[in-house]
Amino acid sequence: VCGGIVAQHTLNLALKVFPADAVVLCTGGFENIYARYAGASTGYAVAQAYLQGATFANPEFVQFEETKPMWSLGGLWVDDNHQTSIPGLFAAGGCAARYHGASALMPNVPLAVVHGGECAGASAVEWVQGREVRGHALSASLVKEAERVQEYEQDKFFAMSGYENPHKLKQELGELLQTHAGVTRQQRSLEAALEKIVSLRDRFWQSGILDHARWANQELVFMRQLSRELELAHILVAAALKREESRGMHQRSDHPERNDTTWKCLTKVTYDEEKPVFDFRERISDA
Amino acid sequence: MKTEREVHLKVRRQESPDDLSSWEEFRVTVPPSQTVMELLQRLKLKPITADGLPTTPVVFDASCTSAMCGACAMLINGRVRMACTTLVDMIKEPIILEPLRSFPVVRDLMVDRDAMFEALKNMRLWTEIDGWSDAGSGPRKTPAQQEWSAMLSRCTMCGCCCEASPQYHARSPFVGPHVMAHVARCNREPNGVIDKTKRLTALMQPGGLADSDEGCSDVCPQKIPLDRVTAGLNWEVTAFSVRRFFHG
């Protein structure tokens, strides 16, 4: 069950826990992981929710516009009420996957955003009213614990003193996705990309943080984002590799046909320390 | 085809609001037709000064990278511009980057533009509604009205006009030229007219009126004709104050 969020002030770097009976994520997509993107969201929040157990849906689908990724079409899996797989955590807008499949018509995107928000807000209120324990029922020890986890991670980032430049890694990741996970994809190149992402993840921990300041440190924020972007890139490529068909605007040159018998389904991914767990059982109805 | 070249860059840096600023020089290799923002991003790949000393990446605000959000306004060679639309090839070297002078510096090129938003709060830029009920569809606007509001609503709160205005500085009560665009828009909205007199009264307070535009409209990245808007509002305030004098 979701009991609130931990947020960090980007100027004084203070960490703060916001206990809550329900949380609605409206944090946008993750198209920024590509090298040439038109959006500006890095997807830290969705990736964090995914790492903490929320199911991700359709990570492989990205809307392209003249080779620039416009929006990520996938996001956190949500039900009809816009609740994610974690009770009490809701998602709407670019960070939720509900209305778009493998491509989206431009006017449908704001429509989905507006409807999603309307739906998620009402559902969150309903969820809170239906609960027995209310009024931020998060114990003080849990609050402390949540804060400590983030502090620990922050210290880890500050202690990173490797030789690699993290911005170079980000550039490599972006170019990698741009070439291998663009409009046209292919098994062999996706496999190569997946391997590269795994090595990028290792190299990330051999990189060094470029700024140790405790005030307005954009590098710390960048390190946080990059660590999560690598996770998202991983499931994006892994899912693209699994989906052996061409659908919407996504072309698999080795599987040029659309295959409704096997692949008319959602790609659901859940985090596991070993490797992501895929589930293709949720079919898309014809209605 | 032109190839990569080395660009000489000078940045005014400041650790925190309380620190003194100092200059740092860089030599950055860039391909042709790059923007100043791309130059700054490239600097992160190799944060080393012209003297060969490692340093921290330059802190600057950026979001959309495509001239829609207004976050990256800064002084480029002494002129206020958006880093995301200024091409490196089109400006003189050394390229000198400084934070906006009209606002407190947060760090390096990042400034605190809260004052711009605070100024808007006093201007009643909203429509009062009493309770929630289905009031049917809203009033219709003529195409001319629509164009007028659309033009004024392009303001991104980048702060370029404040920077260009000699009237806007730390010791001046002036609310800022951007406020005029927002007030002018609300005053002509079919629903906004209701509070028009309240807005004009607010503008009559110290710091409410702009003396002249002094190039504010020239620097506006969104091409809002602030000179015309300000002149129009000043007339309205004058007429309103005369009316108020005679009729109370």
Coordinates of C-alpha atoms in Angstrom, one line a residue:
Chain A
V1 CA 0.0 0.0 0.0
C2 CA 1.2 3.5 -0.9
G3 CA 1.6 5.7 2.2
G4 CA 3.1 8.9 0.7
I5 CA 6.1 10.1 -1.1
V6 CA 9.7 11.2 -0.3
A7 CA 10.6 14.4 -2.1
Q8 CA 13.9 16.3 -2.4
H9 CA 14.2 20.1 -2.6
T10 CA 16.4 20.7 -5.6
L11 CA 18.1 23.8 -4.1
N12 CA 18.9 22.9 -0.5
L13 CA 18.7 19.2 -1.1
A14 CA 16.5 18.6 1.9
L15 CA 14.7 15.3 1.9
K16 CA 11.1 15.4 3.1
V17 CA 8.5 12.6 3.6
F18 CA 4.9 13.5 2.7
P19 CA 2.7 10.9 4.3
A20 CA -0.6 10.6 2.4
D21 CA -3.6 8.3 2.2
A22 CA -3.4 8.3 -1.6
V23 CA -0.8 9.5 -4.1
V24 CA -1.6 10.5 -7.7
L25 CA 1.5 10.5 -9.9
C26 CA 1.3 13.0 -12.8
T27 CA 5.0 13.1 -13.7
G28 CA 5.0 12.6 -17.4
G29 CA 6.6 10.0 -19.6
F30 CA 10.3 9.1 -20.2
E31 CA 11.0 10.1 -23.7
N32 CA 14.1 12.0 -22.5
I33 CA 16.1 8.7 -22.4
Y34 CA 16.5 9.0 -26.2
A35 CA 19.2 11.3 -27.6
R36 CA 16.9 13.4 -29.8
Y37 CA 13.6 13.9 -27.9
A38 CA 10.9 16.5 -28.1
G39 CA 9.5 16.1 -24.6
A40 CA 11.4 16.9 -21.4
S41 CA 10.4 14.2 -18.9
T42 CA 13.1 11.8 -17.6
G43 CA 10.7 9.4 -16.0
Y44 CA 12.4 9.3 -12.6
A45 CA 9.1 9.0 -10.6
V46 CA 7.7 6.2 -12.8
A47 CA 10.9 4.3 -12.7
Q48 CA 11.0 4.6 -8.9
A49 CA 7.5 3.3 -8.6
Y50 CA 8.4 0.4 -10.9
L51 CA 11.5 -0.4 -8.8
Q52 CA 9.3 -0.4 -5.7
G53 CA 7.0 -3.0 -7.2
A54 CA 4.4 -1.2 -9.4
T55 CA 3.7 -3.0 -12.7
F56 CA 4.9 -1.3 -15.8
A57 CA 3.0 -1.6 -19.1
N58 CA 4.1 -1.3 -22.7
P59 CA 7.5 0.2 -22.2
E60 CA 8.5 -0.6 -25.8
F61 CA 5.9 1.7 -27.4
V62 CA 7.1 5.2 -28.1
Q63 CA 5.5 7.8 -30.3
F64 CA 7.9 9.1 -32.9
E65 CA 7.5 12.3 -34.9
E66 CA 10.0 12.8 -37.7
T67 CA 12.5 10.5 -35.9
K68 CA 12.2 12.5 -32.6
P69 CA 10.5 10.6 -29.8
M70 CA 7.5 12.7 -28.8
W71 CA 6.0 10.7 -26.0
S72 CA 6.5 7.4 -24.4
L73 CA 3.1 5.6 -24.9
G74 CA 3.8 3.2 -22.1
G75 CA 3.9 3.9 -18.4
L76 CA 2.7 2.5 -15.1
W77 CA -0.1 0.0 -15.5
V78 CA -3.4 1.3 -14.2
D79 CA -6.9 -0.2 -13.9
D80 CA -10.1 1.5 -15.0
N81 CA -9.9 3.8 -11.9
H82 CA -6.3 4.8 -12.7
Q83 CA -5.0 2.9 -9.7
T84 CA -1.6 1.2 -10.3
S85 CA -0.8 -2.3 -9.1
I86 CA 0.1 -0.7 -5.7
P87 CA -3.1 0.1 -3.8
G88 CA -3.4 3.8 -3.0
L89 CA -1.0 4.8 -5.8
F90 CA -2.7 6.4 -8.8
A91 CA -1.2 7.6 -12.1
A92 CA -2.5 9.8 -14.8
G93 CA -1.2 11.5 -17.9
G94 CA 2.1 10.6 -19.5
C95 CA 3.2 8.4 -16.7
A96 CA 0.2 6.0 -17.0
A97 CA -0.4 3.5 -19.8
R98 CA -4.1 3.1 -20.4
Y99 CA -5.4 4.5 -23.7
H100 CA -2.7 4.4 -26.2
G101 CA -1.4 1.2 -27.8
A102 CA 1.5 1.2 -30.2
S103 CA 0.8 4.6 -31.6
A104 CA -1.4 7.6 -30.7
L105 CA -3.2 10.2 -32.7
M106 CA -2.0 13.7 -31.7
P107 CA -5.4 15.0 -30.4
N108 CA -5.9 11.8 -28.4
V109 CA -3.0 12.5 -26.2
P110 CA -4.3 15.6 -24.4
L111 CA -7.7 13.9 -24.3
A112 CA -6.2 10.9 -22.5
V113 CA -4.4 13.2 -20.1
V114 CA -7.5 15.2 -19.2
H115 CA -9.7 12.2 -18.8
G116 CA -7.0 10.3 -16.8
G117 CA -6.6 13.2 -14.4
E118 CA -10.4 13.5 -13.9
C119 CA -10.6 9.8 -13.3
A120 CA -7.6 9.5 -11.0
G121 CA -8.6 12.4 -8.8
A122 CA -12.1 11.0 -8.2
S123 CA -10.8 7.5 -7.6
A124 CA -8.2 8.7 -5.1
V125 CA -10.9 10.5 -3.1
E126 CA -13.0 7.4 -3.2
W127 CA -10.1 5.2 -2.1
V128 CA -9.3 7.4 0.8
Q129 CA -13.0 7.5 2.0
G130 CA -13.2 3.7 1.8
R131 CA -10.2 3.2 4.1
E132 CA -10.6 2.3 7.7
V133 CA -7.4 4.0 8.9
R134 CA -7.1 7.5 7.7
G135 CA -5.2 10.7 8.5
H136 CA -1.8 9.7 7.3
A137 CA -1.6 6.5 9.1
L138 CA 2.2 6.2 8.5
S139 CA 4.0 5.4 11.7
A140 CA 6.9 7.6 12.7
S141 CA 9.4 4.7 12.3
L142 CA 8.2 4.2 8.7
V143 CA 8.7 7.9 7.9
K144 CA 12.2 7.8 9.3
E145 CA 12.9 4.6 7.4
A146 CA 11.8 6.1 4.0
E147 CA 13.9 9.1 4.6
R148 CA 16.9 7.0 5.6
V149 CA 16.7 4.9 2.4
Q150 CA 16.9 8.0 0.3
E151 CA 19.7 9.5 2.4
Y152 CA 21.6 6.4 2.0
E153 CA 21.2 6.4 -1.7
Q154 CA 22.2 10.1 -1.8
D155 CA 25.4 9.4 0.1
K156 CA 26.1 6.6 -2.3
F157 CA 25.9 9.0 -5.2
F158 CA 28.0 11.6 -3.5
A159 CA 30.7 9.0 -2.8
M160 CA 30.9 8.0 -6.5
S161 CA 34.4 8.9 -7.6
G162 CA 35.0 6.8 -10.7
Y163 CA 36.7 7.9 -13.9
E164 CA 33.7 7.8 -16.3
N165 CA 31.8 11.0 -17.1
P166 CA 28.1 10.3 -16.4
H167 CA 27.0 12.7 -19.1
K168 CA 28.9 10.7 -21.6
L169 CA 27.1 7.6 -20.5
K170 CA 23.8 9.4 -20.9
Q171 CA 24.8 10.5 -24.4
E172 CA 25.7 6.9 -25.2
L173 CA 22.5 5.6 -23.9
G174 CA 20.5 8.1 -25.9
E175 CA 22.3 7.4 -29.1
L176 CA 22.0 3.7 -28.5
L177 CA 18.2 3.8 -28.1
Q178 CA 17.9 6.2 -31.0
T179 CA 19.7 3.7 -33.3
H180 CA 18.4 0.4 -32.0
A181 CA 15.0 1.1 -30.5
G182 CA 13.6 3.7 -32.9
V183 CA 10.8 3.2 -35.4
T184 CA 12.5 0.2 -37.1
R185 CA 13.8 -2.5 -34.9
Q186 CA 15.4 -5.9 -35.4
Q187 CA 16.2 -8.8 -33.2
R188 CA 19.9 -8.8 -33.6
S189 CA 20.4 -5.0 -33.0
L190 CA 18.0 -5.1 -30.0
E191 CA 20.0 -8.0 -28.5
A192 CA 23.2 -5.9 -29.0
A193 CA 21.5 -2.9 -27.4
L194 CA 20.4 -4.9 -24.4
E195 CA 23.9 -6.1 -23.8
K196 CA 25.2 -2.6 -24.1
I197 CA 22.6 -1.3 -21.6
V198 CA 23.7 -3.9 -19.1
S199 CA 27.3 -2.8 -19.5
L200 CA 26.2 0.8 -19.3
R201 CA 24.6 0.0 -15.9
D202 CA 27.9 -1.4 -14.7
R203 CA 29.8 1.6 -16.0
F204 CA 27.4 3.9 -14.3
W205 CA 28.7 2.7 -11.0
Q206 CA 32.2 3.4 -12.2
S207 CA 31.4 7.0 -13.0
G208 CA 32.0 10.0 -10.8
I209 CA 29.7 12.7 -9.6
L210 CA 30.9 16.0 -11.0
D211 CA 29.7 18.3 -8.2
H212 CA 29.8 17.8 -4.5
A213 CA 28.0 21.0 -3.5
R214 CA 25.1 20.8 -1.0
W215 CA 23.3 23.7 -2.7
A216 CA 21.5 23.7 -6.1
N217 CA 23.4 20.5 -7.1
Q218 CA 22.0 19.6 -10.5
E219 CA 24.5 16.8 -10.9
L220 CA 23.0 14.9 -7.9
V221 CA 19.6 15.1 -9.6
F222 CA 21.2 14.0 -12.8
M223 CA 22.8 11.0 -11.2
R224 CA 19.5 10.0 -9.7
Q225 CA 17.7 10.3 -13.0
L226 CA 20.4 8.5 -15.0
S227 CA 20.3 5.5 -12.6
R228 CA 16.6 5.2 -13.2
E229 CA 16.8 5.9 -16.9
L230 CA 19.1 2.9 -17.3
E231 CA 16.4 0.7 -15.7
L232 CA 13.7 2.1 -18.1
A233 CA 15.9 1.7 -21.1
H234 CA 16.5 -1.9 -20.0
I235 CA 12.8 -2.8 -19.9
L236 CA 12.1 -0.8 -23.1
V237 CA 14.6 -2.8 -25.1
A238 CA 13.8 -6.1 -23.4
A239 CA 10.1 -5.7 -24.2
A240 CA 10.8 -4.6 -27.8
L241 CA 12.9 -7.8 -28.2
K242 CA 10.1 -10.0 -26.9
R243 CA 7.4 -8.5 -29.1
E244 CA 8.0 -10.3 -32.3
E245 CA 5.7 -8.5 -34.6
S246 CA 5.2 -5.0 -36.2
R247 CA 2.5 -3.0 -34.5
G248 CA 1.4 0.6 -34.9
M249 CA 4.4 2.7 -35.7
H250 CA 6.8 0.1 -34.5
Q251 CA 8.4 -1.9 -37.3
R252 CA 10.2 -5.1 -36.6
S253 CA 12.1 -5.7 -39.9
D254 CA 12.5 -9.4 -39.0
H255 CA 8.7 -9.7 -38.3
P256 CA 7.0 -7.3 -40.7
E257 CA 3.5 -8.6 -40.1
R258 CA 1.1 -7.7 -37.3
N259 CA 0.3 -10.8 -35.3
D260 CA -3.0 -10.5 -33.4
T261 CA -3.2 -14.1 -32.3
T262 CA -0.1 -13.9 -30.1
W263 CA 0.6 -10.2 -29.5
K264 CA -2.8 -8.5 -29.1
C265 CA -1.9 -8.0 -25.5
L266 CA -0.4 -5.6 -23.0
T267 CA 3.3 -6.0 -22.1
K268 CA 3.3 -6.0 -18.3
V269 CA 6.6 -5.8 -16.6
T270 CA 7.4 -6.1 -12.9
Y271 CA 10.8 -5.5 -11.3
D272 CA 13.0 -8.3 -10.1
E273 CA 16.6 -8.0 -9.0
E274 CA 17.7 -10.8 -11.4
K275 CA 15.8 -9.6 -14.5
P276 CA 12.5 -8.0 -15.3
V277 CA 9.5 -10.4 -15.2
F278 CA 7.2 -10.1 -18.3
D279 CA 3.6 -11.0 -18.4
F280 CA 1.6 -11.0 -21.7
R281 CA -1.6 -12.5 -20.4
E282 CA -3.7 -9.3 -20.4
R283 CA -5.4 -9.4 -23.8
I284 CA -6.8 -6.3 -25.5
S285 CA -10.5 -6.9 -26.2
D286 CA -11.9 -6.2 -29.7
A287 CA -14.6 -3.9 -28.5
Chain B
M1 CA 30.5 21.5 -44.9
K2 CA 31.8 23.2 -41.8
T3 CA 33.5 21.1 -39.2
E4 CA 33.8 21.3 -35.5
R5 CA 35.5 24.3 -34.1
E6 CA 36.7 25.6 -30.7
V7 CA 34.6 28.2 -29.0
H8 CA 35.9 30.6 -26.3
L9 CA 33.4 30.8 -23.5
K10 CA 33.4 33.0 -20.4
V11 CA 30.9 32.3 -17.6
R12 CA 30.2 34.4 -14.5
R13 CA 30.0 31.8 -11.7
Q14 CA 28.7 32.1 -8.2
E15 CA 28.5 29.2 -5.7
S16 CA 25.5 30.4 -3.8
P17 CA 23.4 33.5 -3.2
D18 CA 25.8 34.8 -0.5
D19 CA 29.0 34.2 -2.4
L20 CA 30.8 36.7 -4.6
S21 CA 30.9 35.9 -8.3
S22 CA 34.0 35.1 -10.4
W23 CA 34.8 34.4 -14.0
E24 CA 35.7 31.1 -15.4
E25 CA 36.8 30.6 -19.0
F26 CA 36.4 27.5 -21.2
R27 CA 37.3 26.3 -24.6
V28 CA 34.6 24.0 -25.9
T29 CA 34.6 22.1 -29.2
V30 CA 31.3 22.3 -31.0
P31 CA 29.9 21.2 -34.3
P32 CA 28.2 23.9 -36.5
S33 CA 24.8 25.4 -35.8
Q34 CA 24.7 24.6 -32.1
T35 CA 22.8 26.7 -29.5
V36 CA 24.3 28.2 -26.4
M37 CA 22.3 25.7 -24.4
E38 CA 23.9 22.8 -26.3
L39 CA 27.3 24.5 -25.7
L40 CA 26.6 24.4 -21.9
Q41 CA 25.4 20.8 -22.1
R42 CA 28.6 19.9 -24.1
L43 CA 30.6 21.5 -21.3
K44 CA 29.3 18.9 -18.9
L45 CA 31.0 16.2 -20.9
K46 CA 34.3 17.7 -20.1
P47 CA 34.1 20.2 -17.2
I48 CA 37.6 21.6 -17.5
T49 CA 38.5 25.3 -17.6
A50 CA 40.6 26.9 -20.3
D51 CA 43.6 26.6 -17.9
G52 CA 43.1 22.9 -17.8
L53 CA 41.7 22.7 -14.3
P54 CA 38.8 20.5 -13.5
T55 CA 35.7 22.3 -12.3
T56 CA 32.0 21.7 -11.6
P57 CA 29.6 21.9 -14.6
V58 CA 27.9 25.3 -15.0
V59 CA 24.5 25.3 -13.2
F60 CA 21.7 26.7 -15.4
D61 CA 17.9 26.4 -15.7
A62 CA 16.6 24.6 -18.7
S63 CA 13.5 22.6 -19.4
C64 CA 11.9 22.3 -22.8
T65 CA 15.0 23.2 -24.9
S66 CA 12.6 24.5 -27.6
A67 CA 11.7 28.1 -26.7
M68 CA 8.4 27.2 -25.0
C69 CA 9.2 27.4 -21.3
G70 CA 11.3 30.5 -20.7
A71 CA 13.6 28.8 -18.1
C72 CA 16.9 29.4 -19.9
A73 CA 16.8 33.2 -20.1
M74 CA 20.3 34.7 -19.4
L75 CA 22.6 37.4 -20.4
I76 CA 24.5 36.4 -23.5
N77 CA 27.2 38.9 -24.5
G78 CA 25.4 41.4 -22.3
R79 CA 22.0 41.0 -24.0
V80 CA 19.1 39.1 -22.5
R81 CA 18.4 36.1 -24.6
M82 CA 17.1 32.5 -24.5
A83 CA 20.1 30.1 -24.4
C84 CA 18.0 27.5 -26.4
T85 CA 17.4 29.7 -29.4
T86 CA 20.7 31.7 -29.6
L87 CA 23.1 30.1 -32.1
V88 CA 26.8 30.0 -31.2
D89 CA 27.7 30.8 -34.9
M90 CA 25.7 34.0 -34.8
I91 CA 27.3 35.7 -31.9
K92 CA 30.8 37.2 -31.2
E93 CA 33.5 35.5 -29.3
P94 CA 34.3 35.2 -26.5
I95 CA 30.8 34.3 -25.6
I96 CA 30.1 35.8 -22.3
L97 CA 27.3 34.3 -20.1
E98 CA 26.0 36.0 -17.0
P99 CA 22.9 35.4 -14.9
L100 CA 20.0 37.9 -15.2
R101 CA 20.8 41.0 -13.1
S102 CA 17.2 41.8 -12.1
F103 CA 16.8 38.7 -9.9
P104 CA 18.8 37.2 -7.0
V105 CA 21.3 34.6 -8.2
V106 CA 20.7 31.0 -6.9
R107 CA 23.8 29.5 -8.4
D108 CA 25.9 30.3 -11.5
L109 CA 23.4 31.2 -14.3
M110 CA 20.3 30.1 -12.3
V111 CA 18.2 32.9 -10.8
D112 CA 15.2 33.1 -8.5
R113 CA 12.2 34.5 -10.4
D114 CA 9.7 34.2 -7.6
A115 CA 9.2 38.0 -7.5
M116 CA 7.6 37.8 -11.0
F117 CA 5.0 35.4 -9.7
E118 CA 4.5 37.3 -6.5
A119 CA 3.7 40.4 -8.5
L120 CA 1.0 38.5 -10.4
K121 CA -0.7 37.4 -7.1
N122 CA -1.8 41.0 -6.3
M123 CA -3.4 41.6 -9.7
R124 CA -6.5 39.3 -9.3
L125 CA -5.8 37.4 -12.5
W126 CA -8.6 35.0 -12.0
T127 CA -12.4 34.9 -12.0
E128 CA -14.2 34.6 -8.7
I129 CA -16.8 31.9 -8.7
D130 CA -19.3 31.3 -6.0
G131 CA -19.6 27.6 -5.4
W132 CA -19.8 25.0 -8.1
S133 CA -22.8 24.7 -10.4
D134 CA -23.3 24.0 -14.0
A135 CA -23.5 27.4 -15.5
G136 CA -23.7 26.2 -19.1
S137 CA -21.3 27.1 -21.8
G138 CA -19.2 30.2 -21.2
P139 CA -19.5 33.5 -23.1
R140 CA -18.4 33.5 -26.7
K141 CA -15.4 35.5 -27.9
T142 CA -15.0 37.1 -31.3
P143 CA -12.0 35.8 -33.4
A144 CA -10.3 39.2 -32.8
Q145 CA -10.7 38.7 -29.0
Q146 CA -9.4 35.2 -29.2
E147 CA -6.3 36.3 -31.1
W148 CA -5.7 39.1 -28.6
S149 CA -5.9 36.7 -25.6
A150 CA -3.8 34.0 -27.4
M151 CA -1.1 36.5 -28.2
L152 CA -1.0 37.8 -24.6
S153 CA -1.2 34.3 -23.1
R154 CA 2.1 33.4 -24.8
C155 CA 4.0 34.9 -21.9
T156 CA 6.4 32.3 -20.4
M157 CA 7.5 34.3 -17.4
C158 CA 11.1 34.2 -18.6
G159 CA 12.0 37.6 -17.2
C160 CA 13.5 39.0 -20.3
C161 CA 11.3 42.1 -20.2
C162 CA 12.1 42.7 -16.5
E163 CA 15.8 42.5 -17.4
A164 CA 15.4 45.1 -20.2
S165 CA 13.3 47.5 -18.1
P166 CA 15.4 50.2 -16.4
Q167 CA 12.5 50.6 -14.0
Y168 CA 12.8 47.0 -12.7
H169 CA 15.5 46.5 -10.1
A170 CA 16.0 45.5 -6.4
R171 CA 15.1 48.9 -4.9
S172 CA 12.2 49.7 -7.2
P173 CA 8.6 48.8 -6.3
F174 CA 7.8 48.3 -10.0
V175 CA 5.8 45.0 -10.5
G176 CA 7.4 44.3 -13.9
P177 CA 6.4 44.7 -17.5
H178 CA 5.1 41.1 -17.8
V179 CA 2.3 42.0 -15.4
M180 CA 0.8 44.4 -18.0
A181 CA 0.4 41.5 -20.5
H182 CA -1.5 39.4 -17.9
V183 CA -3.7 42.3 -16.7
A184 CA -4.5 43.4 -20.2
R185 CA -5.5 39.8 -21.1
C186 CA -7.7 39.3 -18.1
N187 CA -9.3 42.8 -18.5
R188 CA -10.7 41.9 -21.9
E189 CA -11.8 38.3 -21.1
P190 CA -15.6 38.2 -21.0
N191 CA -15.5 36.8 -17.5
G192 CA -12.5 38.9 -16.4
V193 CA -14.1 42.3 -17.1
I194 CA -16.0 41.9 -13.8
D195 CA -12.9 42.5 -11.7
K196 CA -11.4 45.0 -14.1
T197 CA -11.7 48.0 -11.7
K198 CA -10.0 46.0 -9.0
R199 CA -7.0 45.3 -11.3
L200 CA -6.8 48.9 -12.4
T201 CA -6.9 50.0 -8.7
A202 CA -4.0 47.5 -8.0
L203 CA -2.1 49.1 -10.8
M204 CA -2.5 52.5 -9.3
Q205 CA -0.5 51.4 -6.2
P206 CA 3.2 52.4 -6.0
G207 CA 5.1 50.4 -8.7
G208 CA 2.0 49.6 -10.7
L209 CA 2.6 51.7 -13.8
A210 CA 5.4 51.4 -16.3
D211 CA 7.0 54.7 -17.4
S212 CA 7.9 53.5 -20.9
D213 CA 8.7 50.3 -22.5
E214 CA 12.4 50.9 -23.1
G215 CA 12.9 47.9 -25.3
C216 CA 10.9 45.4 -23.4
S217 CA 9.0 44.4 -26.5
D218 CA 12.2 44.0 -28.5
V219 CA 13.6 41.4 -26.1
C220 CA 10.4 39.4 -25.6
P221 CA 11.1 35.9 -27.0
Q222 CA 7.3 35.5 -27.5
K223 CA 7.0 38.8 -29.4
I224 CA 4.4 40.2 -27.2
P225 CA 4.0 43.9 -28.1
L226 CA 4.5 45.1 -24.5
D227 CA 4.9 48.7 -25.6
R228 CA 1.4 48.8 -27.1
V229 CA -0.1 46.8 -24.2
T230 CA 1.5 49.1 -21.6
A231 CA 0.4 52.3 -23.3
G232 CA -3.2 50.9 -23.6
L233 CA -3.2 50.0 -19.9
N234 CA -1.8 53.4 -18.9
W235 CA -4.6 55.1 -20.8
E236 CA -7.2 52.9 -19.1
V237 CA -5.8 53.7 -15.6
T238 CA -5.8 57.4 -16.4
A239 CA -9.4 57.3 -17.6
F240 CA -10.3 55.2 -14.6
S241 CA -8.7 57.5 -12.1
V242 CA -10.4 60.6 -13.6
R243 CA -13.7 58.8 -13.5
R244 CA -13.1 57.8 -9.9
F245 CA -12.2 61.3 -8.9
F246 CA -15.5 62.7 -10.1
H247 CA -17.9 59.9 -9.4
G248 CA -16.2 58.2 -6.4

